[in-house]
JSON list of C-alpha atoms and ligand atoms in Angstrom, two decimals:
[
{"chain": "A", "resi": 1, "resn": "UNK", "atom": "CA", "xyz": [-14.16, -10.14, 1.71]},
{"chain": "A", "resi": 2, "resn": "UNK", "atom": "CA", "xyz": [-12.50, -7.00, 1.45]},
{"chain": "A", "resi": 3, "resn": "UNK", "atom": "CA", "xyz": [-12.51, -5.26, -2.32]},
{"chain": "A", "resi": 4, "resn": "UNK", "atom": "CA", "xyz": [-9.15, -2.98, -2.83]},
{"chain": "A", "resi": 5, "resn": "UNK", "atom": "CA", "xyz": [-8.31, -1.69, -6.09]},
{"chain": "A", "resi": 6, "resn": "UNK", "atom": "CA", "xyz": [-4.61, -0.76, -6.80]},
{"chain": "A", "resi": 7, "resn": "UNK", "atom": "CA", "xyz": [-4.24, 1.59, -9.97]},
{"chain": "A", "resi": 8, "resn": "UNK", "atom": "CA", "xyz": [-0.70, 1.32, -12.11]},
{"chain": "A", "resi": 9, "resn": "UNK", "atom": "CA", "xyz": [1.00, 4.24, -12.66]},
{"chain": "A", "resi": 10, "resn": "UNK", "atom": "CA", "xyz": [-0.36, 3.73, -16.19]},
{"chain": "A", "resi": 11, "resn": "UNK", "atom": "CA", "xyz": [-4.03, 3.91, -14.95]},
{"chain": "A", "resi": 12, "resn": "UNK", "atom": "CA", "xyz": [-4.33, 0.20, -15.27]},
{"chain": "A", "resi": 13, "resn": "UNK", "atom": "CA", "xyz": [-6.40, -1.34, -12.24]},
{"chain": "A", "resi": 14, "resn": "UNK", "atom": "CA", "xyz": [-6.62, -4.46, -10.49]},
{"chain": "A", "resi": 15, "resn": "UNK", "atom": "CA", "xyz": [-9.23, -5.08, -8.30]},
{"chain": "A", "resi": 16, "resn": "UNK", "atom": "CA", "xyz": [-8.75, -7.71, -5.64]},
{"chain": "A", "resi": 17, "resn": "UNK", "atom": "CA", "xyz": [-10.66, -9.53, -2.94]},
{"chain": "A", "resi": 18, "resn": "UNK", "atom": "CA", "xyz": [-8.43, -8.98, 0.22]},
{"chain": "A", "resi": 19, "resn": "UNK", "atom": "CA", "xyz": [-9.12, -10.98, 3.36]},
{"chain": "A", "resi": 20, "resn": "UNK", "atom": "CA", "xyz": [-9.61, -8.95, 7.12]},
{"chain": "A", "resi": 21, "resn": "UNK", "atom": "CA", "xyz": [-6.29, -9.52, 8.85]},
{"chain": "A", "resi": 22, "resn": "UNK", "atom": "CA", "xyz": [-3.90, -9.34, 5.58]},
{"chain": "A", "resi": 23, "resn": "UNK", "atom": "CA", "xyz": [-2.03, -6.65, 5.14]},
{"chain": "A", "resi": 24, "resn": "UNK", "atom": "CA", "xyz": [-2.89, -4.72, 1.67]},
{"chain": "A", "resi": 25, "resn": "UNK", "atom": "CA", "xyz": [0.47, -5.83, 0.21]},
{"chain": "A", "resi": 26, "resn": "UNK", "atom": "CA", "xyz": [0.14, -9.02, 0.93]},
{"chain": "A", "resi": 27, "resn": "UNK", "atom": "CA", "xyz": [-2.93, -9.28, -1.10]},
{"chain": "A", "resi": 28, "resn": "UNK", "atom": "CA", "xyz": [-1.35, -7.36, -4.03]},
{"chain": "A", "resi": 29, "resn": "UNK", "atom": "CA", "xyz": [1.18, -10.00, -3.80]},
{"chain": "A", "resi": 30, "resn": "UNK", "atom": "CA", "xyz": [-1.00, -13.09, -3.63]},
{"chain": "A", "resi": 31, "resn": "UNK", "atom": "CA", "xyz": [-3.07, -12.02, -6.23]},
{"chain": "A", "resi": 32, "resn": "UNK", "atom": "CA", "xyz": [-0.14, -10.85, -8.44]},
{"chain": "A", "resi": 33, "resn": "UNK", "atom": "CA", "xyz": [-0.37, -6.97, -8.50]},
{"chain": "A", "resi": 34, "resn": "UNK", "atom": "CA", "xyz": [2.69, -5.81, -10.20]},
{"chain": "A", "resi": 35, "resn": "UNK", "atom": "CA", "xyz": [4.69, -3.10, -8.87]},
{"chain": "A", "resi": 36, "resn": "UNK", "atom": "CA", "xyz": [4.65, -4.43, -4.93]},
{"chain": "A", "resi": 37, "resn": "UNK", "atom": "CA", "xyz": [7.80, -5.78, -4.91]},
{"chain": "A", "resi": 38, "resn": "UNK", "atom": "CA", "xyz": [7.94, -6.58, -1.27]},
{"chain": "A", "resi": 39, "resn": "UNK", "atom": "CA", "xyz": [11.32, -7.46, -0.59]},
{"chain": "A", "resi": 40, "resn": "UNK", "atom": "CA", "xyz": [11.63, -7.97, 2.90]},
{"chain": "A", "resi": 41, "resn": "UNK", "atom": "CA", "xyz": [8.24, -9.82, 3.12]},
{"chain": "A", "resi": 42, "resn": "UNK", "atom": "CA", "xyz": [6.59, -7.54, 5.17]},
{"chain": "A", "resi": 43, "resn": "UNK", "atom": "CA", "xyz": [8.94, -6.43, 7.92]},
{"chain": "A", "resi": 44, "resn": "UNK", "atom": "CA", "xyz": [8.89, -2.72, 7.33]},
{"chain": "A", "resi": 45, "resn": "UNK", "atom": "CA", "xyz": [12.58, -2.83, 5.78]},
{"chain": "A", "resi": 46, "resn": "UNK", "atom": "CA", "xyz": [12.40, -2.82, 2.82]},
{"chain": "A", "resi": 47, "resn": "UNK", "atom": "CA", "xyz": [9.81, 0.12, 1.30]},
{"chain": "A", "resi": 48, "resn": "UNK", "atom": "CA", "xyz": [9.41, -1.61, -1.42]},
{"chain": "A", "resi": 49, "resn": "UNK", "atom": "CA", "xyz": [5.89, -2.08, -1.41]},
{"chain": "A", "resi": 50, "resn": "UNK", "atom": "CA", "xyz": [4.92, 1.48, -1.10]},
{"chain": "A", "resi": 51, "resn": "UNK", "atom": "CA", "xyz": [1.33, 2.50, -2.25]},
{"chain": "A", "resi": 52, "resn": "UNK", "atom": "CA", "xyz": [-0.23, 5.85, -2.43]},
{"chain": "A", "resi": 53, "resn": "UNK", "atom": "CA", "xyz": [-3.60, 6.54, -0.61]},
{"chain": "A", "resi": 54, "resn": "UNK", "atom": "CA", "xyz": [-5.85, 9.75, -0.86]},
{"chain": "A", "resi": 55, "resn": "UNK", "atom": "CA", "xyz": [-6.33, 11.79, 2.14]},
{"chain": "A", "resi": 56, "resn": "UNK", "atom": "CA", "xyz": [-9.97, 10.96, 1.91]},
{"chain": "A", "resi": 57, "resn": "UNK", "atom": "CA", "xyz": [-9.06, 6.88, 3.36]},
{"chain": "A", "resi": 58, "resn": "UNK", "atom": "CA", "xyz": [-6.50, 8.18, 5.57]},
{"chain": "A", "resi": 59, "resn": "UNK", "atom": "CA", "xyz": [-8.63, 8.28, 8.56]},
{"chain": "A", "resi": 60, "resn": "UNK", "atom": "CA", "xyz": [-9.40, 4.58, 7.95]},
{"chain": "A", "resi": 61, "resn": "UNK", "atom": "CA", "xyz": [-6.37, 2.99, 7.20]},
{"chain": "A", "resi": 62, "resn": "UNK", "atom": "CA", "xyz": [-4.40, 5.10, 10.17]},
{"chain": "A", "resi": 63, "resn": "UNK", "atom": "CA", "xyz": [-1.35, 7.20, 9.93]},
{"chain": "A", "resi": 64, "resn": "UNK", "atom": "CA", "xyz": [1.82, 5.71, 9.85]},
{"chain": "A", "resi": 65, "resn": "UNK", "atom": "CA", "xyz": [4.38, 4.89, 12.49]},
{"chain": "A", "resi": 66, "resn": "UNK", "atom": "CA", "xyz": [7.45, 6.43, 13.38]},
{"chain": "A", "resi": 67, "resn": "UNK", "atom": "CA", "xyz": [9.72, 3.04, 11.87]},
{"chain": "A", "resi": 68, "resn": "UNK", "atom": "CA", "xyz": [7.34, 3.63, 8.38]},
{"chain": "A", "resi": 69, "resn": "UNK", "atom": "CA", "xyz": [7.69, 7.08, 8.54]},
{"chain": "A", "resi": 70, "resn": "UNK", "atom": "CA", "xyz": [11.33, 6.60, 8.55]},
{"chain": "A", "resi": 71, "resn": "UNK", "atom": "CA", "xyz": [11.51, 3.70, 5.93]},
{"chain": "A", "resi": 72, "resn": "UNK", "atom": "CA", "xyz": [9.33, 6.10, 3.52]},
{"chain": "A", "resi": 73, "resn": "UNK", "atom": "CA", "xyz": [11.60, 9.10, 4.43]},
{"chain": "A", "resi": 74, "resn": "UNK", "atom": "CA", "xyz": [14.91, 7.08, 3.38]},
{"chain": "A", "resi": 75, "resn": "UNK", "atom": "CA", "xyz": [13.35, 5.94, 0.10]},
{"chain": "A", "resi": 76, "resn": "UNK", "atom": "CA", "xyz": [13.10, 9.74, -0.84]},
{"chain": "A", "resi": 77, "resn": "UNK", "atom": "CA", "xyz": [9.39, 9.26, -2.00]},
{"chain": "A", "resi": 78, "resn": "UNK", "atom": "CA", "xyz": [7.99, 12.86, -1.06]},
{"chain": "A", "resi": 79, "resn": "UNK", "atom": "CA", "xyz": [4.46, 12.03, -2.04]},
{"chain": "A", "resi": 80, "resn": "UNK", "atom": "CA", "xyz": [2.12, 12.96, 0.96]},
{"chain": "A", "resi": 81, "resn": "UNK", "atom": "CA", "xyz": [0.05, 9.85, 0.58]},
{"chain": "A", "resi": 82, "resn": "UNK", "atom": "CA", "xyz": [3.10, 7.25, 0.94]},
{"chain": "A", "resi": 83, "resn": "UNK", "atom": "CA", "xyz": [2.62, 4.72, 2.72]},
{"chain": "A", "resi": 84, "resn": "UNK", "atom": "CA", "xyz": [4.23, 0.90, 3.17]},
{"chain": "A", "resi": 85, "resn": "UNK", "atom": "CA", "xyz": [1.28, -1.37, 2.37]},
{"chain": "A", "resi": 86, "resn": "UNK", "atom": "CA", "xyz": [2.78, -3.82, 4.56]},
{"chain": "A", "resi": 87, "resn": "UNK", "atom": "CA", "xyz": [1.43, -2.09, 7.67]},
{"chain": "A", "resi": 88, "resn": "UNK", "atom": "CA", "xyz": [-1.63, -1.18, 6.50]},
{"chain": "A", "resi": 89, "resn": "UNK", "atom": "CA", "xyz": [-3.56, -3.50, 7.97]},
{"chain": "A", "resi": 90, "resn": "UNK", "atom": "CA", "xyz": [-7.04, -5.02, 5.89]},
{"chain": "A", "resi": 91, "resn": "UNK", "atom": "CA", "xyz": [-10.42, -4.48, 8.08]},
{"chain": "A", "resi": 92, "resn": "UNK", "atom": "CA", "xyz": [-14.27, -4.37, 6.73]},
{"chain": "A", "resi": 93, "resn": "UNK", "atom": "CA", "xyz": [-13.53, -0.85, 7.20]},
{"chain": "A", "resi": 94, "resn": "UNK", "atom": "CA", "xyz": [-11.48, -1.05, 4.22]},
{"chain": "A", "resi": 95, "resn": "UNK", "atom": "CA", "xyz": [-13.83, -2.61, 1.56]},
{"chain": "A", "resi": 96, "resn": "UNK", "atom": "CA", "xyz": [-13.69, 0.21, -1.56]},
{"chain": "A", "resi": 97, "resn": "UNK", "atom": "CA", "xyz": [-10.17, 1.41, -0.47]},
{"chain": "A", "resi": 98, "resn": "UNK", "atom": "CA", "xyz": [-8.48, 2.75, -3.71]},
{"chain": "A", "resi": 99, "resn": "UNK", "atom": "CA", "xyz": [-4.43, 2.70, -3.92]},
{"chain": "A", "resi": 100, "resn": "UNK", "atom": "CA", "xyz": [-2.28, 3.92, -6.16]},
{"chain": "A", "resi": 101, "resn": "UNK", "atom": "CA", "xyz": [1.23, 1.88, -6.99]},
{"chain": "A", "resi": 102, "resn": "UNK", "atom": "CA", "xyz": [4.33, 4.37, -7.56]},
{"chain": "A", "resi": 103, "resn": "UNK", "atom": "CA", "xyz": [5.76, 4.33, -11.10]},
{"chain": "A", "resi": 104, "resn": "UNK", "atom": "CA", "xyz": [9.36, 2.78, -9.64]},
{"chain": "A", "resi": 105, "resn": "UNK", "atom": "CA", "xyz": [9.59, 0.88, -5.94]},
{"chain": "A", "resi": 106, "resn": "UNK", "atom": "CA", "xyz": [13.30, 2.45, -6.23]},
{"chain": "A", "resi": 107, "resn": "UNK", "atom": "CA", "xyz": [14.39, 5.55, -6.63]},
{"chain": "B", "resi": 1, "resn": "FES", "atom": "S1", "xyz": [7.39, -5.31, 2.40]},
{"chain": "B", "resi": 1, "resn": "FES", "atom": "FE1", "xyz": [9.25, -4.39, 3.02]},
{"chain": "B", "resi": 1, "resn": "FES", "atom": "S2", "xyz": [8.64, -2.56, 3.91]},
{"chain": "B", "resi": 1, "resn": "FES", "atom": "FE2", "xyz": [6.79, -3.44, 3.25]}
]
């Protein structure tokens, strides 16, 4: 198992066990995160699930596509560390990985 912690914009943490292969939002989701609203289930249409991870995990959980990139750009979120935690994509690598959930998934 995988241990990711998503922080609340009001510093509140949840700390979940995330299975290799999931995607991080779809263990936010399954264990009840709130905040990852998810709306399009994963199909990088919706950026609704958009997270917020330091530069320091970048390297391990990958840069983001040009279709992210875009889906981020459109929902105006200018914070360098967007991402859609549908495509992020849970490995071993992962295991500590620290995200933080925006204040509003709309904007
Ligand atoms: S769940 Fe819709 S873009 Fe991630």
């Amino acid at each position: 198992m995988v241990t990711i912690t998503y922080i609340e914009s009001s510093g509140v943490e949840h700390r979940v066990e995330a299975k290799p292969g999931q995607s991080v939002m779809e263990a936010a989701v399954k264990n009840g995160v709130p905040g990852i609203i998810a709306e399009c289930g994963g199909s990088c249409a919706c950026a609704t699930c958009r997270v917020y991870v330091d530069e320091a995990w970048c390297s391990k959980t990958g840069q983001a596509q040009e279709t992210e990139r875009s889906m981020i750009e459109f929902s105006e979120d200018a914070n360098p560390g967007a991402r859609l935690s549908c495509q992020i994509k849970v490995t071993n690598e992962l295991d500590g990985l620290t995200v933080r959930v925006p204040e509003s998934q709309y904007s």
